[in-house]
Short mmCIF file of C-alpha atoms and ligand atoms in Angstrom, two decimals:
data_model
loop_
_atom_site.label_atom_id
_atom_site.label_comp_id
_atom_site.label_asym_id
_atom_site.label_seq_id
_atom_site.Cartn_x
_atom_site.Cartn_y
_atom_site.Cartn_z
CA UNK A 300 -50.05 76.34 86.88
CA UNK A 301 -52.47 74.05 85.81
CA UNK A 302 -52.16 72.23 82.26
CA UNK A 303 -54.90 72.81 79.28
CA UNK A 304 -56.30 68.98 79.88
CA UNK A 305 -56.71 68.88 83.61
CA UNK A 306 -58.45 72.64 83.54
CA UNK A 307 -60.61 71.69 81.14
CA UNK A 308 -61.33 67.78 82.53
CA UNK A 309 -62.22 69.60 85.39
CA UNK A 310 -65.08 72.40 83.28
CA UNK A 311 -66.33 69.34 81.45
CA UNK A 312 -67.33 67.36 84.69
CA UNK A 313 -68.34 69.71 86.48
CA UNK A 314 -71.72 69.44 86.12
CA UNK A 315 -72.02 65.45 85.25
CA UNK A 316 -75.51 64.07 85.22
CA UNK A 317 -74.42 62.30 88.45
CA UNK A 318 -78.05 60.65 89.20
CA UNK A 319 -79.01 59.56 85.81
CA UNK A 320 -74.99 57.75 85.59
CA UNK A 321 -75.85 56.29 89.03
CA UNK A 322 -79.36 55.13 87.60
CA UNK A 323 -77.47 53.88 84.35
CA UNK A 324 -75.03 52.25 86.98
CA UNK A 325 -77.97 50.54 89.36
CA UNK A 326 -79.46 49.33 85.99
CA UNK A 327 -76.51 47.66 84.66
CA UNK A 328 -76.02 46.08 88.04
CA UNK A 329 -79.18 44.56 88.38
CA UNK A 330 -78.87 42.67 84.95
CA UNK A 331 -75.28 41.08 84.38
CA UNK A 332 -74.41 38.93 81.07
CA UNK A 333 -71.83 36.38 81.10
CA UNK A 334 -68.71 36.94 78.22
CA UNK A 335 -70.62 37.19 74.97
CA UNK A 336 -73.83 37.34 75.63
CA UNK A 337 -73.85 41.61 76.66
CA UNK A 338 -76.73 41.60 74.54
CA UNK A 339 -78.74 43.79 76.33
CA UNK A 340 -75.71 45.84 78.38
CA UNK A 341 -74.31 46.72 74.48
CA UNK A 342 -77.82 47.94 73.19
CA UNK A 343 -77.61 50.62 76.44
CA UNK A 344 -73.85 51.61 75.99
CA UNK A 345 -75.09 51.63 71.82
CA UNK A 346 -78.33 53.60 72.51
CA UNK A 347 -76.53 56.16 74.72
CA UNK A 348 -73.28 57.07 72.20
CA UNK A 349 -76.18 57.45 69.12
CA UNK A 350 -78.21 60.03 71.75
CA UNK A 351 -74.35 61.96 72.14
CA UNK A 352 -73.43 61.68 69.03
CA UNK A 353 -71.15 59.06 67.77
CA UNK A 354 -71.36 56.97 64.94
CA UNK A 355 -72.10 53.71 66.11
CA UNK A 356 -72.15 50.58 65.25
CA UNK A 357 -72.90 46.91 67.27
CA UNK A 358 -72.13 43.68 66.89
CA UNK A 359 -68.15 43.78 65.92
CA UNK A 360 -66.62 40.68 67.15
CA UNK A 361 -69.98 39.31 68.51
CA UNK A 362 -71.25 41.95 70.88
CA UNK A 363 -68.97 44.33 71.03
CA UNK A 364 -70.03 48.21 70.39
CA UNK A 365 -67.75 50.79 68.64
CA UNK A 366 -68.85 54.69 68.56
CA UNK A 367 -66.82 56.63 66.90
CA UNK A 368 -66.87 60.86 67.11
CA UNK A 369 -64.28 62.79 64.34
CA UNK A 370 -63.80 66.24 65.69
CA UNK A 371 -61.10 67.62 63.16
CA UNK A 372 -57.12 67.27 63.16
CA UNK A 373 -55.54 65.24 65.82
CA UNK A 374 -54.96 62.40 67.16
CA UNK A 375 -57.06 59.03 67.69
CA UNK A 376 -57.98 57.99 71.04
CA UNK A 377 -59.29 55.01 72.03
CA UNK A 378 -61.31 54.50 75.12
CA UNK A 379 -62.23 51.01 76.09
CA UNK A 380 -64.52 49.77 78.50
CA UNK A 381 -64.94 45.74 79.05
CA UNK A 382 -68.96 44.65 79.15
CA UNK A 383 -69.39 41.43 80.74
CA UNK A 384 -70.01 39.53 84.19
CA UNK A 385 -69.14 36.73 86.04
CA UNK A 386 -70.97 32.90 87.31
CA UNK A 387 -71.07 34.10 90.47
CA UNK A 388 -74.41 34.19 92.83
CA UNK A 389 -74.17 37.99 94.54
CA UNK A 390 -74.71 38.01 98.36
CA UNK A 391 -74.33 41.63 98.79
CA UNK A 392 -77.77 43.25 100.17
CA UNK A 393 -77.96 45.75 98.03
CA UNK A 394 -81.19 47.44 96.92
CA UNK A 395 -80.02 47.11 93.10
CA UNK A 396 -78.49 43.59 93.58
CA UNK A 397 -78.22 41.18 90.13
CA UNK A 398 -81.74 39.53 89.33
CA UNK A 399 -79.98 37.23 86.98
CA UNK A 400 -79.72 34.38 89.32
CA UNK A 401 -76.03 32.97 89.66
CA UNK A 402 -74.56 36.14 87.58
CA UNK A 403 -72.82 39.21 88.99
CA UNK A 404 -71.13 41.90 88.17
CA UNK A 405 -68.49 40.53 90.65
CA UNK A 406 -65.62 42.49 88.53
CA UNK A 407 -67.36 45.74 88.56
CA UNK A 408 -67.35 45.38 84.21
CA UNK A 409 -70.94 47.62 85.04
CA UNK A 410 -69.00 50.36 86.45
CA UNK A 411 -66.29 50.15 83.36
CA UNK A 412 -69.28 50.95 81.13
CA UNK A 413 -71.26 53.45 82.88
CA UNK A 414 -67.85 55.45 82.93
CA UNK A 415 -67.33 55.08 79.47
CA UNK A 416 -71.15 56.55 78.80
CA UNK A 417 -70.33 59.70 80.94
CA UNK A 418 -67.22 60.41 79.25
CA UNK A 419 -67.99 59.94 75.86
CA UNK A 420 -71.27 62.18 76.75
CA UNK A 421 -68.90 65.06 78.55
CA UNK A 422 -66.49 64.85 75.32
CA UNK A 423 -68.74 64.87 72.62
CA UNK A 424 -70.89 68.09 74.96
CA UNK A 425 -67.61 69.31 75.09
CA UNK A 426 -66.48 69.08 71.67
CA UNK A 427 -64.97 72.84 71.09
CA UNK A 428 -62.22 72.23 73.62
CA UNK A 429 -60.30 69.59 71.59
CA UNK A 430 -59.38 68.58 68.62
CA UNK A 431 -58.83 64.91 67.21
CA UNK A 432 -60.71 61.87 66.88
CA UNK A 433 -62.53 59.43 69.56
CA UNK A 434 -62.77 55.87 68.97
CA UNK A 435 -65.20 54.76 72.39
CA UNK A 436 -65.44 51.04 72.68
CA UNK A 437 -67.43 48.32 74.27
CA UNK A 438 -65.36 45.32 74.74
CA UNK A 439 -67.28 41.76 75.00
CA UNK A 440 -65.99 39.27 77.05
CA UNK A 441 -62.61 39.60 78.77
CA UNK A 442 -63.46 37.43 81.23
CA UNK A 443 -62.70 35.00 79.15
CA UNK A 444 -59.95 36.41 77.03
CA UNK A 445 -61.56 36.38 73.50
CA UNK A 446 -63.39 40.05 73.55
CA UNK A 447 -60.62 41.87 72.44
CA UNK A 448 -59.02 39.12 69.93
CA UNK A 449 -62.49 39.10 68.38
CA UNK A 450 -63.07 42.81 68.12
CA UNK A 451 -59.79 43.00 66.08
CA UNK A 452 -60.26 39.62 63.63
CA UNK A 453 -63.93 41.57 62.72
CA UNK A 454 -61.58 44.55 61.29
CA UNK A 455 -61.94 47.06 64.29
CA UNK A 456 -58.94 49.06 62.72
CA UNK A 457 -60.29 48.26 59.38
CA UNK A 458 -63.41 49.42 59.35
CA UNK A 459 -62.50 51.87 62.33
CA UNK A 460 -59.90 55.10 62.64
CA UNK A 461 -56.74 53.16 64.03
CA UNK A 462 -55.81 54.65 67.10
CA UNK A 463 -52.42 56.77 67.99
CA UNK A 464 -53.01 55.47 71.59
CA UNK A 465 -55.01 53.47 73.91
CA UNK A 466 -56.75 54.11 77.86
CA UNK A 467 -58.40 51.55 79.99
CA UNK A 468 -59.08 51.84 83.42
CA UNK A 469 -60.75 49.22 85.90
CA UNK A 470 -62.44 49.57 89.17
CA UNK A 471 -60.49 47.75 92.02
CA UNK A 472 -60.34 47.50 96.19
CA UNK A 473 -59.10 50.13 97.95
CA UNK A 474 -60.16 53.28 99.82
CA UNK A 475 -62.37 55.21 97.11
CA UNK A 476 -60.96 57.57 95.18
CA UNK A 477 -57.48 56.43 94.32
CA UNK A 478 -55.84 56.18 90.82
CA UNK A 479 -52.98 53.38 90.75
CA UNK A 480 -50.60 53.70 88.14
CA UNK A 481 -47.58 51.84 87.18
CA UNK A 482 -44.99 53.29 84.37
CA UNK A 483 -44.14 49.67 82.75
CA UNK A 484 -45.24 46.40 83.60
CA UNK A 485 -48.72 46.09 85.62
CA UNK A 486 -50.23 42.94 85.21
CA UNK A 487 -49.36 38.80 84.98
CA UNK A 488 -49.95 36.97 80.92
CA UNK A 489 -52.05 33.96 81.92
CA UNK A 490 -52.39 30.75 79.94
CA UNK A 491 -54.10 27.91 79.95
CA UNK A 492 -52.39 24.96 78.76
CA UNK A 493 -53.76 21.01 77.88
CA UNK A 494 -51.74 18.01 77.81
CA UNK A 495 -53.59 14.85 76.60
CA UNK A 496 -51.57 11.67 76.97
CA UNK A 497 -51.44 9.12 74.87
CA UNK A 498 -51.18 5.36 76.65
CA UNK A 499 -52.48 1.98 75.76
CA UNK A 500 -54.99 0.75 78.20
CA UNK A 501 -56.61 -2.52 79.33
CA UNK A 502 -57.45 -4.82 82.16
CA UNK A 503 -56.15 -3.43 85.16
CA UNK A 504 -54.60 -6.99 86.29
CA UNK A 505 -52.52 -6.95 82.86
CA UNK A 506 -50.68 -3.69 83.62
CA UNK A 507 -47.85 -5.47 81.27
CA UNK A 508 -50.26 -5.58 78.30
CA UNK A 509 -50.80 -1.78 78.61
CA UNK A 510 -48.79 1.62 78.66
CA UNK A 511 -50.31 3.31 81.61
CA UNK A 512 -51.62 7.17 80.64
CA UNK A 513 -52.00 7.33 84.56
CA UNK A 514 -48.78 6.89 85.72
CA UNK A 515 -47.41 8.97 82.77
CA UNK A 516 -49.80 12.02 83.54
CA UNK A 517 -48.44 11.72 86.90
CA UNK A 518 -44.61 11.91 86.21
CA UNK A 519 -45.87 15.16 83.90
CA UNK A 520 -47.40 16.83 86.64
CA UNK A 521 -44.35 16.00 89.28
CA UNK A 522 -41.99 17.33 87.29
CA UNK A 523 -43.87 20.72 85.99
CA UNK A 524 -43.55 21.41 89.45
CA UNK A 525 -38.96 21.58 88.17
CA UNK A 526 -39.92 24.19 85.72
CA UNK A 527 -40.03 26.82 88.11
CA UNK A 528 -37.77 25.63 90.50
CA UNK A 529 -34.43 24.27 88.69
CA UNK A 530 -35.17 26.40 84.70
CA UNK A 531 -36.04 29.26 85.89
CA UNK A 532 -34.11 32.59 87.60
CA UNK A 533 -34.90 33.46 91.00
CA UNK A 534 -35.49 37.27 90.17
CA UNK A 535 -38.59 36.05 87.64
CA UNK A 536 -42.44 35.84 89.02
CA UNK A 537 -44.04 32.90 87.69
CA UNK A 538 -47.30 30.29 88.63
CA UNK A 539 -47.57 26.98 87.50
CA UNK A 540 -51.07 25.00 89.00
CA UNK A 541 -52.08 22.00 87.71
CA UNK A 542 -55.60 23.17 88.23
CA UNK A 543 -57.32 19.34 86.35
CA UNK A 544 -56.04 16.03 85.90
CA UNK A 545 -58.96 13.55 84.31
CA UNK A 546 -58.21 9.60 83.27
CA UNK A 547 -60.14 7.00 83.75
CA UNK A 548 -63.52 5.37 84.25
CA UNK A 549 -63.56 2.56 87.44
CA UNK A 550 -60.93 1.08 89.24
CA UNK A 551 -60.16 -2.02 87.11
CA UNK A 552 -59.44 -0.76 84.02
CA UNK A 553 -56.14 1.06 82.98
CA UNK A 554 -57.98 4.10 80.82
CA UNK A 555 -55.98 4.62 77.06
CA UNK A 556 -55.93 8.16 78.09
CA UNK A 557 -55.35 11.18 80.51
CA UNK A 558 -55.82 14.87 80.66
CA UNK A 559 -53.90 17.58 82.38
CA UNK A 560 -55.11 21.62 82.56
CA UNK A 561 -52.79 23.64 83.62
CA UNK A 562 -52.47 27.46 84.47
CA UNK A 563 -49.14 29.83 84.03
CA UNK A 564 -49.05 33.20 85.29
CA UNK A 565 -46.18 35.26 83.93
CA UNK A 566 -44.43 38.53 83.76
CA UNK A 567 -42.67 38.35 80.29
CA UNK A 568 -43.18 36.66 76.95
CA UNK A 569 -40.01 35.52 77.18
CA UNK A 570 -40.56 33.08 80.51
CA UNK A 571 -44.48 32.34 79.02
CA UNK A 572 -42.54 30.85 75.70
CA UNK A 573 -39.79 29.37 77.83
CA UNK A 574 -42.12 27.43 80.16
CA UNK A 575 -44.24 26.59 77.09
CA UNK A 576 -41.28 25.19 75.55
CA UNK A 577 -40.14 22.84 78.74
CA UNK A 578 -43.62 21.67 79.22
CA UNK A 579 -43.47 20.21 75.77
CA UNK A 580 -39.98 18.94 75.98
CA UNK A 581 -40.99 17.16 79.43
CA UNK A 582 -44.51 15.96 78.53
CA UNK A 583 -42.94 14.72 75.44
CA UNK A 584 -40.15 12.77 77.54
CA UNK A 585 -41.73 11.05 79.99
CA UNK A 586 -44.42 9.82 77.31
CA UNK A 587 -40.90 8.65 75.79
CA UNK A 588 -39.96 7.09 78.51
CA UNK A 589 -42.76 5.12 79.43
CA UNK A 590 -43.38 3.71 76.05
CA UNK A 591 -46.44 5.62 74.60
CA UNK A 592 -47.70 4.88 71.67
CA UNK A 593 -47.71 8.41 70.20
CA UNK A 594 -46.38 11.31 71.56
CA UNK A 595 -48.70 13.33 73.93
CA UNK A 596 -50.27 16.83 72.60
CA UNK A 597 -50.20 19.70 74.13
CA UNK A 598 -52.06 22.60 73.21
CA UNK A 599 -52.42 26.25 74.43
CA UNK A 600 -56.30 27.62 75.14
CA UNK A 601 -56.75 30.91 76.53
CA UNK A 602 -54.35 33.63 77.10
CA UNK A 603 -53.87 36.86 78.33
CA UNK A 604 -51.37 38.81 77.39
CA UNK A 605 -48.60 40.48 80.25
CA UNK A 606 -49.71 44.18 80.60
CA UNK A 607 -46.85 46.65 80.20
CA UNK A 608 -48.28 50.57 80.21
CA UNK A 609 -46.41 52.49 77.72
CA UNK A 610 -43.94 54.89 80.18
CA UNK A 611 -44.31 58.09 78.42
CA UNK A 612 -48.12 57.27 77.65
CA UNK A 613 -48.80 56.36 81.38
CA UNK A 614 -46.74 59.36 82.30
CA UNK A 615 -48.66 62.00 80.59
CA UNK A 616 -51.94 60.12 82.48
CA UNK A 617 -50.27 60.29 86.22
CA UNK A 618 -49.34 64.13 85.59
CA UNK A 619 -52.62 64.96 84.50
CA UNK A 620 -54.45 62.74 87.07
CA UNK A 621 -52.23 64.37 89.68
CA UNK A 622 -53.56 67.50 88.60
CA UNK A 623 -57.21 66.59 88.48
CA UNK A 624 -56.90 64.72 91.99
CA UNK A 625 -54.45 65.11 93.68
CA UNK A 626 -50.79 64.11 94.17
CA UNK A 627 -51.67 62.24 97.12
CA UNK A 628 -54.38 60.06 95.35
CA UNK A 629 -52.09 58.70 92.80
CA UNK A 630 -49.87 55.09 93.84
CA UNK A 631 -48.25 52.51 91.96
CA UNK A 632 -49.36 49.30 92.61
CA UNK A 633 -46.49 47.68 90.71
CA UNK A 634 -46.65 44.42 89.02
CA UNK A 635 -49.75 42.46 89.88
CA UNK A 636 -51.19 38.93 89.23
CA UNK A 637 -54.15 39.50 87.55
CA UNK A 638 -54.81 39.10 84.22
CA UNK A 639 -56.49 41.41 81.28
CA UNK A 640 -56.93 41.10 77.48
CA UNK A 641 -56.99 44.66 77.11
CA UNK A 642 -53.62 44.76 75.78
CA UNK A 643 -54.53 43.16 72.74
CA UNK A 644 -56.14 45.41 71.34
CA UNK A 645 -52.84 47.74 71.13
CA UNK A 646 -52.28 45.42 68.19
CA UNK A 647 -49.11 46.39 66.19
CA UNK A 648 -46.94 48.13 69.53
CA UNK A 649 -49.69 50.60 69.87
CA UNK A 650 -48.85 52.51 73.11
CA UNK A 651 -51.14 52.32 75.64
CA UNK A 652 -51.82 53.42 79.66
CA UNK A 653 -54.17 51.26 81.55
CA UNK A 654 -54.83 51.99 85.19
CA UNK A 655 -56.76 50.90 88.64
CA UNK A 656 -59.49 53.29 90.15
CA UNK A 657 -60.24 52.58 93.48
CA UNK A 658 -63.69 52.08 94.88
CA UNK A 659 -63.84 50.28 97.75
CA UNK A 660 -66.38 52.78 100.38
CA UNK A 661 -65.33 54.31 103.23
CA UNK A 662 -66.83 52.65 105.98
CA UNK A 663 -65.91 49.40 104.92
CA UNK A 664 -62.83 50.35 104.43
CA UNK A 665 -62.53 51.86 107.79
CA UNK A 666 -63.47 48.50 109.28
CA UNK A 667 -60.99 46.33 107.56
CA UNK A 668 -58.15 45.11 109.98
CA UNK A 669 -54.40 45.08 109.35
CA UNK A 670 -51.65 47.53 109.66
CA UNK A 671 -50.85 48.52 106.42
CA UNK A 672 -52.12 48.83 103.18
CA UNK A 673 -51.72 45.73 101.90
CA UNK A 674 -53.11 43.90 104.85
CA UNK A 675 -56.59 45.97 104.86
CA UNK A 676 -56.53 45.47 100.95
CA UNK A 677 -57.14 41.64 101.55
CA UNK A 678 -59.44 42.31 103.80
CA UNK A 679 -61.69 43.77 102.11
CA UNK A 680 -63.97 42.22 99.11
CA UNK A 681 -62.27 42.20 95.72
CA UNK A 682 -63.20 41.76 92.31
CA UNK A 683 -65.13 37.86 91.86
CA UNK A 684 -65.99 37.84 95.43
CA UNK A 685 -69.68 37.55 95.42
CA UNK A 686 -69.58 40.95 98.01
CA UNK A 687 -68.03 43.24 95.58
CA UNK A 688 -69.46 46.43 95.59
CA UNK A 689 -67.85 49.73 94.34
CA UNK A 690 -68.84 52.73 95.94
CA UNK A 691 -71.14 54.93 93.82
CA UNK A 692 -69.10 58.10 94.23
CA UNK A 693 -66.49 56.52 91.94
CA UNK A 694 -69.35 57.05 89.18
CA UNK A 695 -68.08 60.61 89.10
CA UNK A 696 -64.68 60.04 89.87
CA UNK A 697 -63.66 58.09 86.93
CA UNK A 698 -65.78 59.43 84.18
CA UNK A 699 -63.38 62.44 85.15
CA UNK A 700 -60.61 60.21 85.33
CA UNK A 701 -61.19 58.88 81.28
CA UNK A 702 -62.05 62.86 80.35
CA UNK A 703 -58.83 64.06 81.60
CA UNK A 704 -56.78 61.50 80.23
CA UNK A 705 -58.56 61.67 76.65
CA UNK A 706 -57.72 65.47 76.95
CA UNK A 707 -53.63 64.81 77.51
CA UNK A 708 -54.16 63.98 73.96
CA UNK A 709 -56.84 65.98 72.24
CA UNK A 710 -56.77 68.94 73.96
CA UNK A 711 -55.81 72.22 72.70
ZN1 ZN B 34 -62.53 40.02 86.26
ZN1 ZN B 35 -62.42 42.93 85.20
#
């Protein structure tokens, strides 16, 4: 017995424009725009929710598009789709390849929105099978991090329906045609962190006339590297690279300061603070120790949030993709890596599922090497590499993917 939601996923997309998505989909490809500049790629997403329907309106939080359809009592459902691209020069051959030279849609951000334009379209055609409200948006750059933070400071749940619940999906190797799912935590919080030191500097032949920023930095960056190993418990996941260290202008002169960049990856806000805390405790230490002048600042720059799906949201999505496509086509990936702002946009503790469709086409996939699944998913290209190229059959497959899990909510 099928459910209400997948039946009626299934009636709305059955006959999907397929060519004209596929056309939208070429398009998009062939002109990326790096993380707040989706000038162009919002106008399209804007232009196509007006034609359906939805009250629009561009340009919340720079270029970020909101549509917005009431359809009576219900619940509020929002349905996000990320906009931009990446610096990276494309060498696949295809036909529609990126004529913006040295930007790609290497993270498949083109797909995100071409799915978002055939769902809204199906939902809004299909209007007297549900009941509720849906808020459709076109997030700016989370490449960067700051699309969704900037989408909320311009009042999106101000001057917007707040939502009961939010669904994000994202394109992602693998044999096409896969939905990977994971009931709590899915994805790594990543921040970037900046410690300028603070020495005295001078003629390199005087070192006693000076407090060294060099050898400083370098005692920071040695022992980081104890965070991880001697403060933290072995049964965590966490990355700390010193990705940038910076002093200094020639060889004779002892510089007055020096710059560190480094990266965390984490799976909890409670390690992410933690390590926060002990690199301010030691870069503040050694600094100490050495004699600095002042006391060396560190400050936090970008940051993603850890991604934890919402159990009994993300359940109610895995039934009904189940349903839709298949027991077989559903996996959990389980806690990955990557990195994604979508999460703040659930603002507040909103629940929220966010999941991986896979796209990766079949021959390619036949031809990558290794024994299991893991093994053939490195081999293939992934998202930034400057060969990644989604099959277009997942056009289809995951506008039906966002209808279906809209309807666990709104339908009848
Ligand atoms: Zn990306
Ligand atoms: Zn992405």
């Amino acid at each position: 017995m099928i459910s209400y939601a997948a039946r009626t996923a299934l009636d709305l997309t059955a006959d999907l424009p397929a060519p004209a998505l596929e056309d939208l989909y070429r398009d998009l490809h062939r002109h990326p725009e790096l993380s707040m500049r989706e000038h162009r790629t919002a106008a399209a997403l804007a232009d196509r929710l007006r034609k359906a329907g939805y009250e629009t309106t561009e340009g919340i939080g720079g270029t970020g598009v909101v549509g917005v359809l009431r359809n009576g009592n219900g619940p509020t459902v929002l349905l996000r789709a990320d906009m931009d691209a990446l610096p990276v020069a494309e060498e696949t051959d295809l036909p529609y390849a990126s004529e913006t030279a040295g930007v790609m849609h290497a993270c498949g951000h083109d797909m995100h929105v071409t799915w978002l334009v055939g769902a809204a379209d199906a939902l809004a055609m299909g209007r007297d099978t549900w009941s509720g409200t849906l808020l459709v948006v076109g997030q700016p750059a989370e490449e960067t991090g700051e699309g969704a933070a900037a989408m909320l400071k311009d009042g999106l749940y101000q001057r917007f329906p707040r939502p009961d619940v939010l669904l994000g999906q994202h394109i992602a190797p693998g044999p096409a045609g896969l939905y990977a799912h994971s009931s709590g935590l899915l994805m790594s919080a990543a921040t970037d962190i900046n410690i300028l030191v603070y020495g005295r500097g001078g003629h390199g032949s005087r070192p006693e006339t000076t407090v060294d920023p060099v050898v400083t930095a370098a005692y920071i960056v040695t022992r980081l590297q104890t965070i991880i190993s001697r403060e933290i418990a072995a049964r965590e996941s966490a990355v700390l690279t010193v990705g940038r260290f910076e002093a200094g202008t020639r060889h004779n002169i002892i510089p007055s300061e020096a710059r560190i960049s480094l990266n965390l990856r984490t799976q909890s806000e409670q390690i992410c603070e933690r390590m926060i805390a002990s690199i301010r405790r030691i870069a503040a230490g050694e600094a100490a120790a050495a004699g600095c002048p002042r006391e060396p600042e560190v400050t936090v720059g970008n940051t993603f949030p850890v991604t934890v799906n919402d159990p009994e949201t993300d359940g109610r999505i895995t039934e009904v993709h189940a349903e839709v496509f298949g027991a077989q086509s559903i996996f959990n990936p389980g806690p990955v890596m990557g990195s994604e702002d979508f999460p703040n946009l659930a603002e507040g503790n909103l629940p929220y599922s966010y999941w991986f469709v896979t796209g990766t086409p079949a021959p390619i996939w036949e031809a990558a090497e290794g024994e299991d699944l893991m093994d053939r998913l490195a081999a293939v290209p992934s998202n930034h590499s400057p060969y990644f190229a989604p099959d277009l059959s997942t056009v289809e497959s995951g506008v039906r993917a966002i209808v279906s899990a809209a309807l666990a909510y709104l339908g009848y």
